[in-house]
Structures are given as C-alpha cells and as structure tokens.
Amino acid sequence: MFRTRAAWAAIGVVALLVTGTPAANAAEAQAPDVRYAHSASGDLGTLEVGISSDSAITGIRAHLVSAATQQEVAVVEYDAFDLVSGTADNGVWRTKKPLDLPALGSYTVRVEVTDADGDRGVDNSAGTLAYYVAAVFEDVRPDRTEIDTDHREVRVDGTLKGRWPATRELKPLADHRVDLDVDNWTENTVRTDADGRFSGTVTVNDAVPVQAVYRHDSANPYVLYGESESTPIGIRQVATRWTFETPAEARTIDYGQQVTVTATLERETPKGWVPFEGQSGGVLYEASSGTDWTSVGYFTTDNDGRSATFTHTPGQTGTFRVASHSDDPFIASASANSAEITVLRASVFTSFSATRTQDRGVHVEGAMDFPDGWTPADIPVHIQYSRDGKRWTDLLTARANWSGEGHAFSADIADGRRGYYRAQFDKTESFRAATSEVVRVVR
C-alpha cells in the first residue's frame, strides 16, 4: 500500500509539471485508522476497537501482548468481532464474547486492519485490555437511615463479589478489605469472610451518606475499584423552644422608655421539656413595619436555660426576637418573638383659644408640638363643643400645618353657641392622643 501511494504521488508530480495544474480526479488511497482499543465498559474481558476508513472494514486482527512478560498471548481474528455501533467504514467493533486469556493483568493491544480497497493499517499500541476482576457490591445496607444525639452508630452489612473477565461470572471475594466511608471519608475498614460477606460499624455525626468501597489492595492487585450505592443518613434533631419571661404580654410605652428582656431556652427529652444550658444566641429588636432591626445583645444560656437580661429602648413599635443556634447538628435551632411593644411619641397642644366673632360665630385657633422628633404626615384636629364641659361633640376637623413656630390650626364656627370649646388630636399608631385646654365662650 505504501508503494502504491508513492507511485500515485510521482504521477501527480509529472502531471503538474506537464500541465501546470493538478491532475483531475487523482484521489489518494486512505489507510484505515484505528482510533482506540480497550476493554468494553462494564465488561472487562470484551475487547472493543474503534476504526474509521474510506471504505468498509473487511479484516481485523488484534494481537494481545502481556504487559508483565511482553509476550504475545493471543490473536483475535475478524470473525470474532461484531459491529456494534456506527457503520462498516466508521464504527465500533466488539468481540462477540469475552476473551479467555491465561492470566489476569494488563495487555497491550496491537491491531491490523484492512478495508474493501485493500488498504492496510497497523497500530502497534492501539490501547490496553484491562483484564481484571471488577469488584461488585451486593445487598449493602445500613441498619438505620436516621440517627439522633444518643444513637450515632450505624452498622453496615453487605457482600463483595468479583466479576471474572473471561466468564462474567460473579464469585465471592474472600478475605478482601472493604472500606466503610462516611461522607467520602473512610471511617472503618473490615474484611470479607469466606462468602464475601462483611459487617462493620461507623460513627455518623451529621446528615451524610454512608457507602462501602473497595480500593486497590497490593495483596489482590488484579481486583479493580468498586463501590456500593451510597445511603443518605438523616438526623433526628433535639427540639428546642424559647419562652419569654419579659415582656410576657403586649404593652404600650412612651418613646424613650426602656424595656427589660429575658427568655428561657428548653430542650425536649423523654421526660418532657427541661432547661437547656450552654447554648449561644442573640436578641434583636424588629420593627413591626419590617423595615428596621437593632441588635440588643448576645448570650450563652445559664444552668436554668435563661439568656442574659437585657434592657433596650425601642425607637418604634415592634417585637423582640430571641434565637439560638448550635454547632452540633443534632440540636435544632430555635427562635421566638415577644409580644408586641407599641411605642407612642408625645403630642401636645401648646396653645388654644376660642373667641366670639361680630357675626355671632366662634373663631378657634391654636398650635401643636411633637417633642419626640417625629411629626405625623397628616395632623387632623377635632374641634369639640360641650354645653356643660363634660359631654363633648365634634363640630368640625381642621388640619394643623407647620407655621414656623409650631403646627398651627384655625377654624370659624358659624352660629357658635355659648359653652365650652376644646381641640382634640386622636391617638395614631405612632403618637399619643392630646387634648387642648378648655375655653368657655359666654356670649
């Protein structure tokens, strides 16, 4: 084939010299290309060869050379192969049955290939046949799939077998090492008995998978790596809960007033809920509007499960939130919110007057102040009347607006009767109610 290529190349050169252009339809022959040769996945005794060429493959001969002795031990002819994927000129060929070789180990594969055009390709190192025993686990099972703080030991039982490359037969692997892994780390190593069975215990300290693994062992060099399906182990956590001692009930306070905060952490036991000491946590104050929070302090619970006692001056209506978290995954986190603390800012009338007008009406005016720093967006002032100064009726509502020296308001009441007049500002979510002084109009 190589001589044929040389002849065609010479003819092409002559044609180029004579005509000045390449010879028309001068196609070179293409030798078959052996892309790879190796053990079939999951079937180590079966040889798989990938080949491509410019015409159908008509001949395959594979020579197997022992990596240990460098001696050829077998030749596999074309009729031992089947085309298992692709096409005859670009496909994958596989031996119809596993090869029966004299010994386990690695074999270099030398491949000779011919195609329908008579072209021949040779690859003296096309790949490796891994003629080994594949480790296979059967019936691997832990004795529990959930642990708790008092029961962290998990026993793992199973059977280790080997799949022989020549027959695909599964046989027990006796006296072989098996690693018992917890979260991909080996926690215990056991050995199989005469039937390939093994049993061992591992300690599990988190919600992690447990798995049996066979790793390379110099005492059994021809058994390959194998692993069982992993089994997730869950955690049954110890329940915890918080209870507020103070503030125990909802309350309303003035802006600037301090609030004392104490709470107790308990854990659930077979005998009921008991105080839980030595747990770390913190206290926040969370605005009911959901727009703000403030750190109040941090603590470690004492022997009675109590947090430290804190005092805090809330700036707006909200709740205290206490929370604890343990580094121990067996201890559940816990949090709770206190009853709501309503914070009201002061509102006061700084002046109010009511005077008779010439048309027998009554003119009222006055001003308000909000000394705690905030001011309502809308300030409705109700002008009220009482004949006897005891029972009051709303006459109208005026709006107080900033005047440079306070939030002023005024109103005129037609046909104002003699009696008592005052101004009233109703309580809001953030401000206390306020009432002006009472003014008597007599004529």
Tab-separated table of C-alpha atoms in Angstrom:
chain	number	residue	atom	x	y	z
A	1	MET	CA	0.000	0.000	0.000
A	2	PHE	CA	2.834	2.373	0.785
A	3	ARG	CA	4.425	1.649	-2.663
A	4	THR	CA	1.091	2.389	-4.355
A	5	ARG	CA	0.935	5.741	-2.627
A	6	ALA	CA	4.448	6.615	-3.818
A	7	ALA	CA	3.611	5.733	-7.435
A	8	TRP	CA	0.488	7.855	-7.439
A	9	ALA	CA	2.433	10.741	-5.916
A	10	ALA	CA	5.053	10.517	-8.707
A	11	ILE	CA	2.363	10.502	-11.400
A	12	GLY	CA	0.790	13.576	-9.801
A	13	VAL	CA	4.124	15.439	-9.886
A	14	VAL	CA	4.647	14.619	-13.571
A	15	ALA	CA	1.109	15.778	-14.414
A	16	LEU	CA	1.725	19.028	-12.581
A	17	LEU	CA	4.969	19.667	-14.495
A	18	VAL	CA	3.351	18.962	-17.828
A	19	THR	CA	0.056	20.817	-17.444
A	20	GLY	CA	0.796	23.299	-14.683
A	21	THR	CA	-2.368	22.147	-12.774
A	22	PRO	CA	-3.170	19.167	-10.504
A	23	ALA	CA	-4.303	16.006	-12.267
A	24	ALA	CA	-8.110	15.763	-12.294
A	25	ASN	CA	-9.772	13.120	-10.045
A	26	ALA	CA	-6.431	11.978	-8.650
A	27	ALA	CA	-7.592	10.548	-5.284
A	28	GLU	CA	-5.130	9.044	-2.834
A	29	ALA	CA	-5.920	5.831	-1.007
A	30	GLN	CA	-6.509	6.152	2.763
A	31	ALA	CA	-5.230	3.596	5.230
A	32	PRO	CA	-7.731	2.529	7.929
A	33	ASP	CA	-7.324	4.428	11.191
A	34	VAL	CA	-7.514	2.523	14.483
A	35	ARG	CA	-8.802	5.143	16.880
A	36	TYR	CA	-8.646	3.081	20.051
A	37	ALA	CA	-8.729	-0.433	21.521
A	38	HIS	CA	-9.687	-1.234	25.111
A	39	SER	CA	-11.937	-3.241	27.408
A	40	ALA	CA	-15.646	-2.645	26.943
A	41	SER	CA	-17.165	-0.555	29.713
A	42	GLY	CA	-18.614	-2.843	32.381
A	43	ASP	CA	-17.332	-5.940	30.593
A	44	LEU	CA	-13.554	-6.016	31.052
A	45	GLY	CA	-12.957	-9.280	29.185
A	46	THR	CA	-14.559	-7.974	25.979
A	47	LEU	CA	-12.285	-6.153	23.501
A	48	GLU	CA	-13.678	-3.020	21.819
A	49	VAL	CA	-11.996	-1.372	18.822
A	50	GLY	CA	-12.916	1.899	17.104
A	51	ILE	CA	-11.952	2.053	13.390
A	52	SER	CA	-12.535	4.505	10.531
A	53	SER	CA	-11.564	4.259	6.858
A	54	ASP	CA	-12.587	5.428	3.372
A	55	SER	CA	-14.239	2.070	2.674
A	56	ALA	CA	-15.776	-0.790	4.616
A	57	ILE	CA	-13.563	-2.703	7.039
A	58	THR	CA	-13.070	-6.265	5.844
A	59	GLY	CA	-10.396	-7.551	8.178
A	60	ILE	CA	-9.370	-7.116	11.825
A	61	ARG	CA	-6.624	-8.906	13.666
A	62	ALA	CA	-5.818	-7.993	17.273
A	63	HIS	CA	-2.640	-9.173	18.985
A	64	LEU	CA	-2.636	-9.184	22.790
A	65	VAL	CA	0.757	-8.707	24.455
A	66	SER	CA	1.192	-9.184	28.202
A	67	ALA	CA	2.407	-6.003	29.900
A	68	ALA	CA	4.117	-8.168	32.507
A	69	THR	CA	6.060	-10.527	30.191
A	70	GLN	CA	5.955	-8.656	26.853
A	71	GLN	CA	4.902	-11.937	25.266
A	72	GLU	CA	2.034	-12.257	22.815
A	73	VAL	CA	-0.608	-14.454	24.389
A	74	ALA	CA	-3.494	-14.366	21.911
A	75	VAL	CA	-4.569	-13.276	18.431
A	76	VAL	CA	-8.206	-12.304	17.832
A	77	GLU	CA	-9.389	-12.688	14.226
A	78	TYR	CA	-12.031	-10.759	12.279
A	79	ASP	CA	-14.756	-13.361	12.680
A	80	ALA	CA	-14.596	-12.936	16.476
A	81	PHE	CA	-15.867	-9.333	16.157
A	82	ASP	CA	-19.288	-7.787	15.647
A	83	LEU	CA	-20.005	-4.236	14.501
A	84	VAL	CA	-21.938	-2.844	17.490
A	85	SER	CA	-22.340	0.818	16.502
A	86	GLY	CA	-21.677	3.117	13.564
A	87	THR	CA	-21.016	1.865	10.056
A	88	ALA	CA	-18.600	-0.591	8.463
A	89	ASP	CA	-16.307	2.273	7.420
A	90	ASN	CA	-16.603	4.219	10.686
A	91	GLY	CA	-17.749	2.193	13.645
A	92	VAL	CA	-17.088	0.323	16.846
A	93	TRP	CA	-16.256	-3.382	16.771
A	94	ARG	CA	-16.527	-5.644	19.784
A	95	THR	CA	-15.666	-9.299	20.395
A	96	LYS	CA	-18.768	-11.464	20.421
A	97	LYS	CA	-17.814	-12.993	23.743
A	98	PRO	CA	-15.228	-12.287	26.434
A	99	LEU	CA	-11.650	-13.365	25.739
A	100	ASP	CA	-10.191	-16.336	27.594
A	101	LEU	CA	-6.633	-15.318	28.444
A	102	PRO	CA	-4.112	-17.253	30.513
A	103	ALA	CA	-3.752	-14.706	33.324
A	104	LEU	CA	-5.227	-11.558	34.822
A	105	GLY	CA	-3.453	-8.290	34.138
A	106	SER	CA	-2.943	-5.605	31.505
A	107	TYR	CA	-2.489	-6.415	27.814
A	108	THR	CA	-1.231	-4.088	25.122
A	109	VAL	CA	-3.395	-4.362	22.015
A	110	ARG	CA	-1.735	-4.331	18.565
A	111	VAL	CA	-4.289	-4.084	15.744
A	112	GLU	CA	-4.017	-4.805	12.000
A	113	VAL	CA	-6.915	-3.657	9.806
A	114	THR	CA	-7.766	-3.945	6.111
A	115	ASP	CA	-10.581	-2.296	4.162
A	116	ALA	CA	-12.516	-3.048	0.968
A	117	ASP	CA	-9.975	-1.072	-1.133
A	118	GLY	CA	-7.233	-3.387	0.016
A	119	ASP	CA	-5.630	-0.697	2.196
A	120	ARG	CA	-3.999	-1.863	5.385
A	121	GLY	CA	-3.394	-0.052	8.679
A	122	VAL	CA	-1.360	-1.133	11.678
A	123	ASP	CA	-1.341	0.340	15.189
A	124	ASN	CA	1.220	-1.339	17.407
A	125	SER	CA	-0.112	0.326	20.549
A	126	ALA	CA	-3.810	0.895	19.959
A	127	GLY	CA	-4.749	0.632	23.617
A	128	THR	CA	-4.949	-1.623	26.657
A	129	LEU	CA	-7.171	-4.502	27.600
A	130	ALA	CA	-7.718	-4.292	31.378
A	131	TYR	CA	-8.158	-7.978	32.058
A	132	TYR	CA	-9.067	-7.625	35.715
A	133	VAL	CA	-11.713	-8.705	38.167
A	134	ALA	CA	-14.342	-5.985	38.694
A	135	ALA	CA	-15.408	-5.505	42.312
A	136	VAL	CA	-19.195	-5.677	42.710
A	137	PHE	CA	-21.165	-4.984	45.897
A	138	GLU	CA	-24.448	-6.710	46.642
A	139	ASP	CA	-27.076	-6.135	49.353
A	140	VAL	CA	-25.197	-3.332	51.090
A	141	ARG	CA	-27.463	-1.882	53.746
A	142	PRO	CA	-27.074	0.152	56.936
A	143	ASP	CA	-29.097	-0.902	59.963
A	144	ARG	CA	-30.585	2.603	60.257
A	145	THR	CA	-31.149	5.579	57.987
A	146	GLU	CA	-31.693	8.097	60.795
A	147	ILE	CA	-29.600	8.850	63.850
A	148	ASP	CA	-30.039	11.031	66.908
A	149	THR	CA	-27.766	12.567	69.506
A	150	ASP	CA	-27.732	9.394	71.632
A	151	HIS	CA	-27.564	6.858	68.782
A	152	ARG	CA	-24.849	7.741	66.273
A	153	GLU	CA	-23.523	4.266	65.458
A	154	VAL	CA	-24.521	2.756	62.109
A	155	ARG	CA	-23.777	-0.871	61.210
A	156	VAL	CA	-23.186	-1.608	57.521
A	157	ASP	CA	-23.607	-5.145	56.120
A	158	GLY	CA	-23.108	-6.418	52.586
A	159	THR	CA	-21.376	-8.816	50.225
A	160	LEU	CA	-18.351	-8.225	47.989
A	161	LYS	CA	-18.096	-10.208	44.775
A	162	GLY	CA	-15.865	-10.125	41.726
A	163	ARG	CA	-16.913	-10.322	38.067
A	164	TRP	CA	-14.369	-12.502	36.228
A	165	PRO	CA	-13.418	-11.121	32.803
A	166	ALA	CA	-13.404	-14.450	30.946
A	167	THR	CA	-16.892	-15.615	32.002
A	168	ARG	CA	-18.621	-12.569	33.536
A	169	GLU	CA	-19.308	-14.874	36.474
A	170	LEU	CA	-19.779	-13.285	39.895
A	171	LYS	CA	-17.833	-15.000	42.690
A	172	PRO	CA	-17.465	-14.033	46.352
A	173	LEU	CA	-14.193	-12.281	47.160
A	174	ALA	CA	-12.969	-13.813	50.399
A	175	ASP	CA	-10.559	-12.094	52.784
A	176	HIS	CA	-10.621	-8.762	50.944
A	177	ARG	CA	-10.521	-5.323	52.544
A	178	VAL	CA	-13.671	-3.202	52.411
A	179	ASP	CA	-13.667	0.471	53.432
A	180	LEU	CA	-16.775	1.840	55.103
A	181	ASP	CA	-16.947	5.504	54.123
A	182	VAL	CA	-18.890	8.284	55.826
A	183	ASP	CA	-19.263	11.368	53.643
A	184	ASN	CA	-16.497	10.013	51.327
A	185	TRP	CA	-14.028	9.538	54.189
A	186	THR	CA	-13.050	6.079	55.390
A	187	GLU	CA	-14.222	5.588	58.985
A	188	ASN	CA	-13.679	1.825	59.285
A	189	THR	CA	-12.053	-0.989	57.303
A	190	VAL	CA	-13.285	-4.575	57.572
A	191	ARG	CA	-12.505	-7.863	55.822
A	192	THR	CA	-14.820	-10.211	53.989
A	193	ASP	CA	-15.443	-13.778	55.157
A	194	ALA	CA	-15.290	-16.916	53.018
A	195	ASP	CA	-18.592	-15.997	51.347
A	196	GLY	CA	-17.589	-12.389	50.665
A	197	ARG	CA	-19.810	-11.056	53.432
A	198	PHE	CA	-18.707	-8.149	55.611
A	199	SER	CA	-20.058	-6.152	58.530
A	200	GLY	CA	-18.783	-3.085	60.348
A	201	THR	CA	-19.829	-0.064	62.375
A	202	VAL	CA	-19.214	3.612	61.716
A	203	THR	CA	-19.926	6.719	63.763
A	204	VAL	CA	-22.017	9.330	61.977
A	205	ASN	CA	-22.025	12.908	63.258
A	206	ASP	CA	-24.007	14.705	60.577
A	207	ALA	CA	-26.566	14.192	57.834
A	208	VAL	CA	-24.223	12.480	55.342
A	209	PRO	CA	-24.074	9.423	53.032
A	210	VAL	CA	-22.643	6.041	54.028
A	211	GLN	CA	-21.038	3.761	51.445
A	212	ALA	CA	-18.958	0.579	51.088
A	213	VAL	CA	-15.867	0.943	48.870
A	214	TYR	CA	-13.265	-1.490	47.550
A	215	ARG	CA	-9.951	0.235	46.861
A	216	HIS	CA	-6.756	-1.096	45.341
A	217	ASP	CA	-5.018	-3.582	47.572
A	218	SER	CA	-1.471	-4.785	46.845
A	219	ALA	CA	-2.453	-8.180	48.246
A	220	ASN	CA	-5.057	-8.515	45.476
A	221	PRO	CA	-3.610	-6.462	42.608
A	222	TYR	CA	-5.967	-7.719	39.909
A	223	VAL	CA	-9.224	-6.612	41.545
A	224	LEU	CA	-10.356	-3.177	40.419
A	225	TYR	CA	-12.045	-0.401	42.386
A	226	GLY	CA	-15.721	-0.807	43.192
A	227	GLU	CA	-18.296	0.985	45.313
A	228	SER	CA	-21.823	0.401	46.537
A	229	GLU	CA	-24.706	2.794	46.174
A	230	SER	CA	-24.499	5.420	48.897
A	231	THR	CA	-27.230	5.597	51.526
A	232	PRO	CA	-28.092	9.019	52.972
A	233	ILE	CA	-28.271	9.054	56.758
A	234	GLY	CA	-30.627	11.640	58.251
A	235	ILE	CA	-30.634	13.295	61.645
A	236	ARG	CA	-33.457	13.414	64.143
A	237	GLN	CA	-32.729	16.653	65.935
A	238	VAL	CA	-33.429	17.508	69.553
A	239	ALA	CA	-36.276	20.018	69.559
A	240	THR	CA	-35.705	23.308	71.406
A	241	ARG	CA	-38.005	26.206	72.226
A	242	TRP	CA	-37.872	29.716	73.694
A	243	THR	CA	-40.250	31.275	76.198
A	244	PHE	CA	-40.226	34.990	77.082
A	245	GLU	CA	-40.439	35.945	80.734
A	246	THR	CA	-40.337	39.665	79.925
A	247	PRO	CA	-42.029	41.174	78.103
A	248	ALA	CA	-44.645	38.486	78.588
A	249	GLU	CA	-47.624	40.465	77.244
A	250	ALA	CA	-48.241	43.172	74.681
A	251	ARG	CA	-47.773	46.631	76.104
A	252	THR	CA	-47.699	50.278	75.117
A	253	ILE	CA	-44.817	52.529	76.186
A	254	ASP	CA	-43.759	56.110	75.688
A	255	TYR	CA	-40.947	56.885	73.325
A	256	GLY	CA	-37.680	56.783	75.291
A	257	GLN	CA	-38.897	54.220	77.831
A	258	GLN	CA	-36.684	51.171	78.459
A	259	VAL	CA	-37.912	47.572	78.245
A	260	THR	CA	-36.320	44.602	80.052
A	261	VAL	CA	-35.859	41.383	78.066
A	262	THR	CA	-35.366	37.853	79.466
A	263	ALA	CA	-36.161	34.455	77.963
A	264	THR	CA	-35.620	30.757	78.696
A	265	LEU	CA	-34.454	28.024	76.306
A	266	GLU	CA	-35.721	24.458	76.806
A	267	ARG	CA	-34.973	21.151	75.105
A	268	GLU	CA	-37.280	18.208	74.616
A	269	THR	CA	-36.452	14.973	76.438
A	270	PRO	CA	-38.321	11.696	77.020
A	271	LYS	CA	-39.347	13.179	80.366
A	272	GLY	CA	-40.607	16.439	78.893
A	273	TRP	CA	-39.165	19.911	78.370
A	274	VAL	CA	-36.161	20.864	80.514
A	275	PRO	CA	-33.910	23.976	80.656
A	276	PHE	CA	-31.085	23.919	78.120
A	277	GLU	CA	-27.816	25.420	79.312
A	278	GLY	CA	-24.679	26.424	77.404
A	279	GLN	CA	-26.392	27.443	74.152
A	280	SER	CA	-25.356	30.604	72.353
A	281	GLY	CA	-27.681	33.110	70.785
A	282	GLY	CA	-28.712	36.709	70.428
A	283	VAL	CA	-31.576	39.158	70.774
A	284	LEU	CA	-32.822	41.601	68.132
A	285	TYR	CA	-35.499	44.245	68.182
A	286	GLU	CA	-37.511	44.072	64.952
A	287	ALA	CA	-39.769	46.911	63.812
A	288	SER	CA	-43.296	45.770	63.006
A	289	SER	CA	-43.030	47.680	59.736
A	290	GLY	CA	-40.404	45.161	58.646
A	291	THR	CA	-38.018	47.932	57.615
A	292	ASP	CA	-35.621	48.019	60.541
A	293	TRP	CA	-33.961	45.908	63.232
A	294	THR	CA	-31.489	46.570	66.036
A	295	SER	CA	-29.072	44.227	67.796
A	296	VAL	CA	-29.826	44.109	71.505
A	297	GLY	CA	-27.137	41.681	72.676
A	298	TYR	CA	-25.616	38.165	72.703
A	299	PHE	CA	-25.624	35.482	75.383
A	300	THR	CA	-24.927	31.916	76.478
A	301	THR	CA	-27.761	30.315	78.433
A	302	ASP	CA	-27.120	29.642	82.114
A	303	ASN	CA	-27.885	26.499	84.140
A	304	ASP	CA	-31.595	27.369	84.110
A	305	GLY	CA	-31.620	27.871	80.345
A	306	ARG	CA	-32.019	31.629	80.721
A	307	SER	CA	-30.472	34.176	78.427
A	308	ALA	CA	-28.781	37.228	79.868
A	309	THR	CA	-31.075	40.053	80.971
A	310	PHE	CA	-31.060	42.974	78.555
A	311	THR	CA	-32.609	46.422	78.550
A	312	HIS	CA	-33.478	48.199	75.339
A	313	THR	CA	-35.121	51.470	74.379
A	314	PRO	CA	-37.268	50.788	71.298
A	315	GLY	CA	-37.479	53.582	68.773
A	316	GLN	CA	-40.671	52.323	67.170
A	317	THR	CA	-43.341	49.676	67.530
A	318	GLY	CA	-42.017	46.117	67.185
A	319	THR	CA	-41.078	42.861	68.898
A	320	PHE	CA	-38.013	41.323	70.470
A	321	ARG	CA	-36.670	38.245	68.690
A	322	VAL	CA	-34.515	35.736	70.536
A	323	ALA	CA	-32.685	32.985	68.616
A	324	SER	CA	-30.161	30.250	69.331
A	325	HIS	CA	-28.054	28.076	67.062
A	326	SER	CA	-25.821	25.146	67.951
A	327	ASP	CA	-22.746	23.916	66.115
A	328	ASP	CA	-23.997	20.444	66.979
A	329	PRO	CA	-26.180	19.345	64.020
A	330	PHE	CA	-28.207	17.193	66.405
A	331	ILE	CA	-29.543	20.278	68.179
A	332	ALA	CA	-32.315	22.129	66.375
A	333	SER	CA	-32.149	25.894	66.154
A	334	ALA	CA	-34.925	27.822	67.859
A	335	SER	CA	-36.302	31.343	67.778
A	336	ALA	CA	-39.299	33.227	69.084
A	337	ASN	CA	-40.770	36.703	69.049
A	338	SER	CA	-42.090	38.501	72.096
A	339	ALA	CA	-45.459	40.143	72.384
A	340	GLU	CA	-45.597	43.445	70.513
A	341	ILE	CA	-44.301	46.614	72.118
A	342	THR	CA	-46.231	49.639	70.887
A	343	VAL	CA	-44.136	52.803	71.051
A	344	LEU	CA	-46.057	56.091	71.079
A	345	ARG	CA	-44.469	59.517	70.741
A	346	ALA	CA	-45.769	62.551	72.565
A	347	SER	CA	-48.157	65.079	71.060
A	348	VAL	CA	-49.167	68.300	72.903
A	349	PHE	CA	-51.248	71.407	72.334
A	350	THR	CA	-49.124	74.464	73.041
A	351	SER	CA	-51.990	76.899	72.692
A	352	PHE	CA	-55.763	77.087	72.100
A	353	SER	CA	-58.271	79.913	72.056
A	354	ALA	CA	-61.949	80.343	71.217
A	355	THR	CA	-63.429	83.847	70.763
A	356	ARG	CA	-66.815	85.247	69.760
A	357	THR	CA	-66.920	86.992	66.366
A	358	GLN	CA	-69.051	90.019	65.403
A	359	ASP	CA	-71.377	87.802	63.333
A	360	ARG	CA	-72.122	85.686	66.431
A	361	GLY	CA	-69.803	82.931	65.305
A	362	VAL	CA	-66.843	81.467	67.173
A	363	HIS	CA	-63.275	81.620	65.934
A	364	VAL	CA	-60.865	78.959	67.261
A	365	GLU	CA	-57.124	78.679	66.747
A	366	GLY	CA	-54.167	77.030	68.311
A	367	ALA	CA	-50.908	75.132	67.801
A	368	MET	CA	-49.441	71.688	68.421
A	369	ASP	CA	-45.966	70.312	69.069
A	370	PHE	CA	-44.450	66.815	68.731
A	371	PRO	CA	-41.412	66.915	71.016
A	372	ASP	CA	-40.027	63.419	70.322
A	373	GLY	CA	-38.653	64.256	66.914
A	374	TRP	CA	-41.240	62.813	64.535
A	375	THR	CA	-44.264	64.573	63.096
A	376	PRO	CA	-47.370	62.910	61.652
A	377	ALA	CA	-47.773	63.285	57.893
A	378	ASP	CA	-51.356	64.408	58.488
A	379	ILE	CA	-52.471	66.248	61.634
A	380	PRO	CA	-56.276	66.262	61.966
A	381	VAL	CA	-57.513	68.413	64.872
A	382	HIS	CA	-61.095	67.879	66.016
A	383	ILE	CA	-62.833	70.999	67.350
A	384	GLN	CA	-65.253	69.888	70.063
A	385	TYR	CA	-68.139	71.598	71.901
A	386	SER	CA	-69.744	70.897	75.284
A	387	ARG	CA	-72.626	72.707	76.915
A	388	ASP	CA	-71.599	71.623	80.412
A	389	GLY	CA	-67.902	70.884	79.955
A	390	LYS	CA	-68.469	67.142	80.451
A	391	ARG	CA	-70.101	65.691	77.356
A	392	TRP	CA	-68.323	66.582	74.114
A	393	THR	CA	-69.417	66.666	70.491
A	394	ASP	CA	-67.257	67.040	67.375
A	395	LEU	CA	-68.113	70.198	65.428
A	396	LEU	CA	-65.500	70.066	62.647
A	397	THR	CA	-61.990	68.919	61.809
A	398	ALA	CA	-59.180	71.292	60.982
A	399	ARG	CA	-55.684	70.445	59.704
A	400	ALA	CA	-52.612	71.647	61.575
A	401	ASN	CA	-49.728	72.784	59.387
A	402	TRP	CA	-46.218	73.971	60.064
A	403	SER	CA	-46.174	77.723	60.620
A	404	GLY	CA	-42.539	78.314	61.541
A	405	GLU	CA	-43.211	78.230	65.283
A	406	GLY	CA	-45.309	75.131	65.548
A	407	HIS	CA	-48.107	73.292	63.806
A	408	ALA	CA	-50.919	75.847	63.715
A	409	PHE	CA	-54.614	75.401	63.008
A	410	SER	CA	-57.704	77.615	62.956
A	411	ALA	CA	-61.408	77.408	62.136
A	412	ASP	CA	-64.596	79.507	62.194
A	413	ILE	CA	-67.833	78.127	63.615
A	414	ALA	CA	-70.981	79.850	62.406
A	415	ASP	CA	-73.712	80.422	64.988
A	416	GLY	CA	-71.417	79.276	67.730
A	417	ARG	CA	-73.313	78.626	70.925
A	418	ARG	CA	-72.236	79.668	74.364
A	419	GLY	CA	-70.470	76.910	76.236
A	420	TYR	CA	-67.135	75.157	76.243
A	421	TYR	CA	-64.704	74.573	73.349
A	422	ARG	CA	-61.556	72.493	73.034
A	423	ALA	CA	-59.288	70.775	70.425
A	424	GLN	CA	-58.673	67.017	70.294
A	425	PHE	CA	-55.922	65.028	68.497
A	426	ASP	CA	-56.672	61.274	68.341
A	427	LYS	CA	-54.119	58.543	69.061
A	428	THR	CA	-52.396	57.017	65.998
A	429	GLU	CA	-50.106	54.036	65.504
A	430	SER	CA	-47.126	56.185	66.473
A	431	PHE	CA	-48.456	59.122	68.516
A	432	ARG	CA	-50.379	59.536	71.727
A	433	ALA	CA	-53.664	61.445	71.839
A	434	ALA	CA	-53.684	65.046	73.061
A	435	THR	CA	-56.358	67.440	74.311
A	436	SER	CA	-56.081	71.184	74.493
A	437	GLU	CA	-57.142	73.349	77.387
A	438	VAL	CA	-60.878	74.092	77.608
A	439	VAL	CA	-62.076	77.585	76.744
A	440	ARG	CA	-65.512	78.928	77.757
A	441	VAL	CA	-67.392	81.227	75.402
A	442	VAL	CA	-70.171	83.106	77.239
A	443	ARG	CA	-71.830	85.449	74.760
